[in-house]
Amino acid sequence: MSDKFDFMVGRAEQVAPRLLGCELACTVGNQIVRCKIVETEAYDQSDAASHSYKGETPRTGVMFGPPSHLYVYFTYGMHYCCNIVCGEEGVGSAVLIRAVEPLNGLATLATNRKLDLSRLTDRQVVTITNGPAKLCQALAIDKRLNGHNLHESPVRLVLKPALNEQEIVRTTRIGITKAMDMPWRFYIAGNPFVSKQ
DNA sequence: AGCGGGATTTTCT
DNA sequence: GAAAATCCCGCTT
């Protein structure tokens, strides 16, 4: 029987769309919150926009480690973003999780984001998790989870069947200044939690 | 809806 | 010392 996470060993460009529709099960406070991954970006070692491009450093070591682990980095002086490491061990590649759709625990996530769910309009509810740093704040993912194994609590990856190609939009990545033309951003078409349609 | 600036600190040159 | 895989707010169309 093959490991259900086998596809994580592939190239980031292949893994990123495959992760759409998969779920993260996170222990947040005293409950388990499940979220559907709706937007991802691939970062490869041969990619000038990737943290791993110039080789392994203390910060990026986890990207070069085994797949199916979390690479959490700190940026802009105040934000955490999380990636799922993929590819062979020794290769620096990962998939940035840019947006998720909460399936339960919305009030808890809002509280972590310093928002009051009862005061949010339907239009505003998506802002709880529609960005890479927002979802980390909502799910309480920070530096302590850098290198975390996604087979284990408190953050587990739950695989789901691959989506149909027609359900996935492929386009350029956001917020980078190098390799801006590479179409390595993927999102679920029409999903309201996607950061930018 | 889109643009511009400020926040804030780690990381690497 | 500069840049950074971001977010939020305020201002202008």
Tab-separated table of C-alpha atoms (C1' of nucleotides) in Angstrom:
chain	number	residue	atom	x	y	z
A	1	MET	CA	0.000	0.000	0.000
A	2	SER	CA	1.500	3.352	-1.015
A	3	ASP	CA	1.691	6.319	1.316
A	4	LYS	CA	-1.286	8.557	0.709
A	5	PHE	CA	1.080	11.558	0.737
A	6	ASP	CA	3.149	10.191	-2.152
A	7	PHE	CA	2.258	13.027	-4.495
A	8	MET	CA	3.980	15.474	-2.150
A	9	VAL	CA	7.315	14.199	-3.454
A	10	GLY	CA	6.588	15.745	-6.869
A	11	ARG	CA	7.509	19.159	-8.169
A	12	ALA	CA	5.924	22.174	-6.484
A	13	GLU	CA	4.213	23.178	-9.707
A	14	GLN	CA	2.401	19.822	-9.724
A	15	VAL	CA	1.754	19.628	-5.991
A	16	ALA	CA	0.271	23.133	-5.682
A	17	PRO	CA	-2.898	22.485	-7.742
A	18	ARG	CA	-3.232	19.021	-6.222
A	19	LEU	CA	-3.495	20.570	-2.735
A	20	LEU	CA	-6.567	22.598	-3.720
A	21	GLY	CA	-9.603	21.084	-2.020
A	22	CYS	CA	-7.483	19.272	0.568
A	23	GLU	CA	-8.091	20.192	4.196
A	24	LEU	CA	-6.087	21.341	7.192
A	25	ALA	CA	-7.318	20.063	10.550
A	26	CYS	CA	-5.910	22.400	13.191
A	27	THR	CA	-6.203	22.303	16.943
A	28	VAL	CA	-7.080	25.895	17.829
A	29	GLY	CA	-7.707	26.515	21.503
A	30	ASN	CA	-9.929	23.655	22.645
A	31	GLN	CA	-11.395	22.688	19.291
A	32	ILE	CA	-10.339	21.204	15.992
A	33	VAL	CA	-10.960	23.591	13.122
A	34	ARG	CA	-11.054	22.253	9.583
A	35	CYS	CA	-10.305	24.462	6.584
A	36	LYS	CA	-10.346	23.785	2.858
A	37	ILE	CA	-7.305	24.960	0.886
A	38	VAL	CA	-8.542	27.229	-1.913
A	39	GLU	CA	-5.417	29.097	-3.117
A	40	THR	CA	-1.761	28.021	-3.402
A	41	GLU	CA	1.522	29.096	-4.977
A	42	ALA	CA	4.462	26.912	-6.022
A	43	TYR	CA	8.057	27.820	-5.089
A	44	ASP	CA	10.871	25.797	-6.617
A	45	GLN	CA	14.612	25.872	-6.003
A	46	SER	CA	15.294	26.949	-9.607
A	47	ASP	CA	12.881	29.859	-9.139
A	48	ALA	CA	14.305	33.342	-8.499
A	49	ALA	CA	11.281	34.235	-6.348
A	50	SER	CA	11.802	31.307	-3.986
A	51	HIS	CA	13.438	31.572	-0.572
A	52	SER	CA	15.434	28.469	-1.539
A	53	TYR	CA	16.853	29.969	-4.767
A	54	LYS	CA	20.216	30.971	-3.305
A	55	GLY	CA	20.656	27.759	-1.384
A	56	GLU	CA	19.974	26.596	2.130
A	57	THR	CA	20.204	29.099	5.008
A	58	PRO	CA	19.205	28.824	8.656
A	59	ARG	CA	15.853	30.356	7.754
A	60	THR	CA	15.058	28.103	4.812
A	61	GLY	CA	16.434	24.801	6.078
A	62	VAL	CA	13.000	23.236	6.427
A	63	MET	CA	12.329	23.765	2.701
A	64	PHE	CA	15.199	21.371	2.002
A	65	GLY	CA	13.927	18.762	4.447
A	66	PRO	CA	11.383	15.958	4.024
A	67	PRO	CA	8.020	16.679	2.316
A	68	SER	CA	4.677	16.949	4.131
A	69	HIS	CA	6.157	19.257	6.760
A	70	LEU	CA	5.341	22.919	7.432
A	71	TYR	CA	7.737	25.702	6.445
A	72	VAL	CA	6.670	28.784	8.416
A	73	TYR	CA	8.475	32.078	7.817
A	74	PHE	CA	8.204	35.544	9.338
A	75	THR	CA	8.029	38.586	7.077
A	76	TYR	CA	7.389	42.329	6.985
A	77	GLY	CA	8.179	42.554	10.666
A	78	MET	CA	4.820	41.184	11.785
A	79	HIS	CA	3.416	38.377	9.641
A	80	TYR	CA	3.786	34.597	9.446
A	81	CYS	CA	3.097	32.634	6.278
A	82	CYS	CA	2.995	28.855	5.954
A	83	ASN	CA	4.038	26.463	3.222
A	84	ILE	CA	3.800	22.733	2.712
A	85	VAL	CA	7.235	21.338	1.903
A	86	CYS	CA	7.301	19.107	-1.169
A	87	GLY	CA	9.859	17.445	-3.403
A	88	GLU	CA	12.736	15.144	-2.544
A	89	GLU	CA	14.699	15.709	0.633
A	90	GLY	CA	17.670	17.928	-0.224
A	91	VAL	CA	15.660	19.966	-2.748
A	92	GLY	CA	14.283	23.342	-1.633
A	93	SER	CA	10.663	23.423	-2.762
A	94	ALA	CA	7.348	24.177	-1.082
A	95	VAL	CA	3.777	25.314	-1.695
A	96	LEU	CA	2.575	28.525	-0.062
A	97	ILE	CA	-0.960	28.332	1.321
A	98	ARG	CA	-2.499	31.667	0.318
A	99	ALA	CA	-6.140	31.207	1.341
A	100	VAL	CA	-8.444	28.712	3.038
A	101	GLU	CA	-12.182	28.357	3.498
A	102	PRO	CA	-13.159	27.609	7.121
A	103	LEU	CA	-15.515	24.635	7.481
A	104	ASN	CA	-16.178	25.177	11.210
A	105	GLY	CA	-14.920	27.295	14.111
A	106	LEU	CA	-15.482	30.648	12.401
A	107	ALA	CA	-15.945	32.534	15.682
A	108	THR	CA	-12.655	31.190	17.051
A	109	LEU	CA	-10.793	32.149	13.892
A	110	ALA	CA	-12.290	35.640	13.948
A	111	THR	CA	-11.212	36.085	17.564
A	112	ASN	CA	-7.627	35.151	16.688
A	113	ARG	CA	-7.788	37.752	13.933
A	114	LYS	CA	-8.978	40.326	16.504
A	115	LEU	CA	-12.314	40.564	14.710
A	116	ASP	CA	-15.813	40.246	16.171
A	117	LEU	CA	-17.731	37.760	14.013
A	118	SER	CA	-21.096	39.155	15.136
A	119	ARG	CA	-20.166	42.535	13.675
A	120	LEU	CA	-18.966	41.245	10.298
A	121	THR	CA	-21.119	41.389	7.193
A	122	ASP	CA	-21.150	38.423	4.823
A	123	ARG	CA	-18.786	40.355	2.580
A	124	GLN	CA	-16.348	40.808	5.472
A	125	VAL	CA	-16.363	37.212	6.715
A	126	VAL	CA	-13.980	36.150	3.946
A	127	THR	CA	-11.316	38.530	5.259
A	128	ILE	CA	-10.752	36.180	8.205
A	129	THR	CA	-8.680	33.767	6.072
A	130	ASN	CA	-8.293	35.229	2.542
A	131	GLY	CA	-4.536	35.814	2.627
A	132	PRO	CA	-1.377	33.899	3.609
A	133	ALA	CA	-0.692	35.898	6.781
A	134	LYS	CA	-4.374	36.181	7.680
A	135	LEU	CA	-4.910	32.432	7.721
A	136	CYS	CA	-1.820	31.901	9.870
A	137	GLN	CA	-3.049	34.438	12.411
A	138	ALA	CA	-6.533	32.866	12.370
A	139	LEU	CA	-5.194	29.341	12.840
A	140	ALA	CA	-2.520	30.412	15.372
A	141	ILE	CA	0.284	29.164	13.113
A	142	ASP	CA	3.615	30.758	13.992
A	143	LYS	CA	7.359	30.014	14.187
A	144	ARG	CA	6.807	27.237	16.708
A	145	LEU	CA	5.271	25.137	13.919
A	146	ASN	CA	8.196	25.568	11.518
A	147	GLY	CA	9.222	22.023	10.613
A	148	HIS	CA	6.017	20.467	11.927
A	149	ASN	CA	5.054	17.064	10.491
A	150	LEU	CA	1.620	17.310	8.848
A	151	HIS	CA	0.739	13.729	9.755
A	152	GLU	CA	0.524	14.850	13.387
A	153	SER	CA	-1.425	17.113	15.726
A	154	PRO	CA	-1.834	20.076	16.095
A	155	VAL	CA	-1.898	20.612	12.317
A	156	ARG	CA	-2.829	17.709	10.063
A	157	LEU	CA	-3.199	17.646	6.301
A	158	VAL	CA	-6.246	15.689	5.109
A	159	LEU	CA	-6.031	14.705	1.459
A	160	LYS	CA	-9.064	14.865	-0.811
A	161	PRO	CA	-9.598	13.719	-4.387
A	162	ALA	CA	-7.941	15.950	-6.991
A	163	LEU	CA	-10.206	18.624	-8.426
A	164	ASN	CA	-11.116	18.679	-12.094
A	165	GLU	CA	-8.920	20.858	-14.244
A	166	GLN	CA	-11.924	23.039	-15.068
A	167	GLU	CA	-12.368	23.967	-11.401
A	168	ILE	CA	-8.810	25.350	-11.131
A	169	VAL	CA	-7.522	28.732	-12.269
A	170	ARG	CA	-3.781	29.009	-12.971
A	171	THR	CA	-2.167	32.469	-13.030
A	172	THR	CA	0.811	34.539	-11.879
A	173	ARG	CA	1.887	34.848	-8.266
A	174	ILE	CA	1.256	37.784	-5.931
A	175	GLY	CA	3.598	40.023	-3.947
A	176	ILE	CA	6.889	38.992	-5.564
A	177	THR	CA	9.459	41.110	-7.421
A	178	LYS	CA	11.300	38.318	-9.278
A	179	ALA	CA	10.059	35.683	-11.741
A	180	MET	CA	6.806	37.614	-11.838
A	181	ASP	CA	5.660	36.012	-15.086
A	182	MET	CA	5.698	32.381	-13.962
A	183	PRO	CA	2.085	31.068	-13.736
A	184	TRP	CA	2.536	29.233	-10.467
A	185	ARG	CA	-0.490	30.464	-8.526
A	186	PHE	CA	-3.532	28.209	-8.399
A	187	TYR	CA	-6.992	28.758	-6.958
A	188	ILE	CA	-10.464	27.242	-6.957
A	189	ALA	CA	-12.545	29.081	-9.548
A	190	GLY	CA	-15.222	31.269	-8.002
A	191	ASN	CA	-14.354	30.508	-4.383
A	192	PRO	CA	-15.091	33.665	-2.313
A	193	PHE	CA	-12.115	33.113	0.026
A	194	VAL	CA	-9.523	33.473	-2.754
A	195	SER	CA	-7.353	36.524	-2.011
A	196	LYS	CA	-7.485	37.981	-5.527
A	197	GLN	CA	-9.633	36.630	-8.351
B	1	DA	C1'	-12.259	49.658	-7.339
B	2	DG	C1'	-7.756	51.154	-7.268
B	3	DC	C1'	-3.590	53.559	-5.490
B	4	DG	C1'	-0.167	54.897	-1.994
B	5	DG	C1'	1.996	54.898	2.377
B	6	DG	C1'	3.044	53.178	7.014
B	7	DA	C1'	3.718	49.473	10.359
B	8	DT	C1'	7.627	46.618	12.192
B	9	DT	C1'	11.685	43.270	12.588
B	10	DT	C1'	14.008	39.303	10.731
B	11	DT	C1'	17.262	37.921	7.480
B	12	DC	C1'	21.035	38.122	4.644
B	13	DT	C1'	24.578	41.144	1.980
C	1	DG	C1'	21.614	48.763	5.286
C	2	DA	C1'	17.988	47.072	2.244
C	3	DA	C1'	14.504	44.057	1.174
C	4	DA	C1'	10.768	41.408	2.392
C	5	DA	C1'	5.993	35.167	-0.791
C	6	DT	C1'	1.628	41.234	3.800
C	7	DC	C1'	-2.000	43.824	5.672
C	8	DC	C1'	-4.632	47.849	6.836
C	9	DC	C1'	-6.159	52.439	6.395
C	10	DG	C1'	-7.233	56.620	4.027
C	11	DC	C1'	-7.767	59.056	-0.167
C	12	DT	C1'	-9.230	59.441	-4.954
C	13	DT	C1'	-11.978	58.048	-8.977
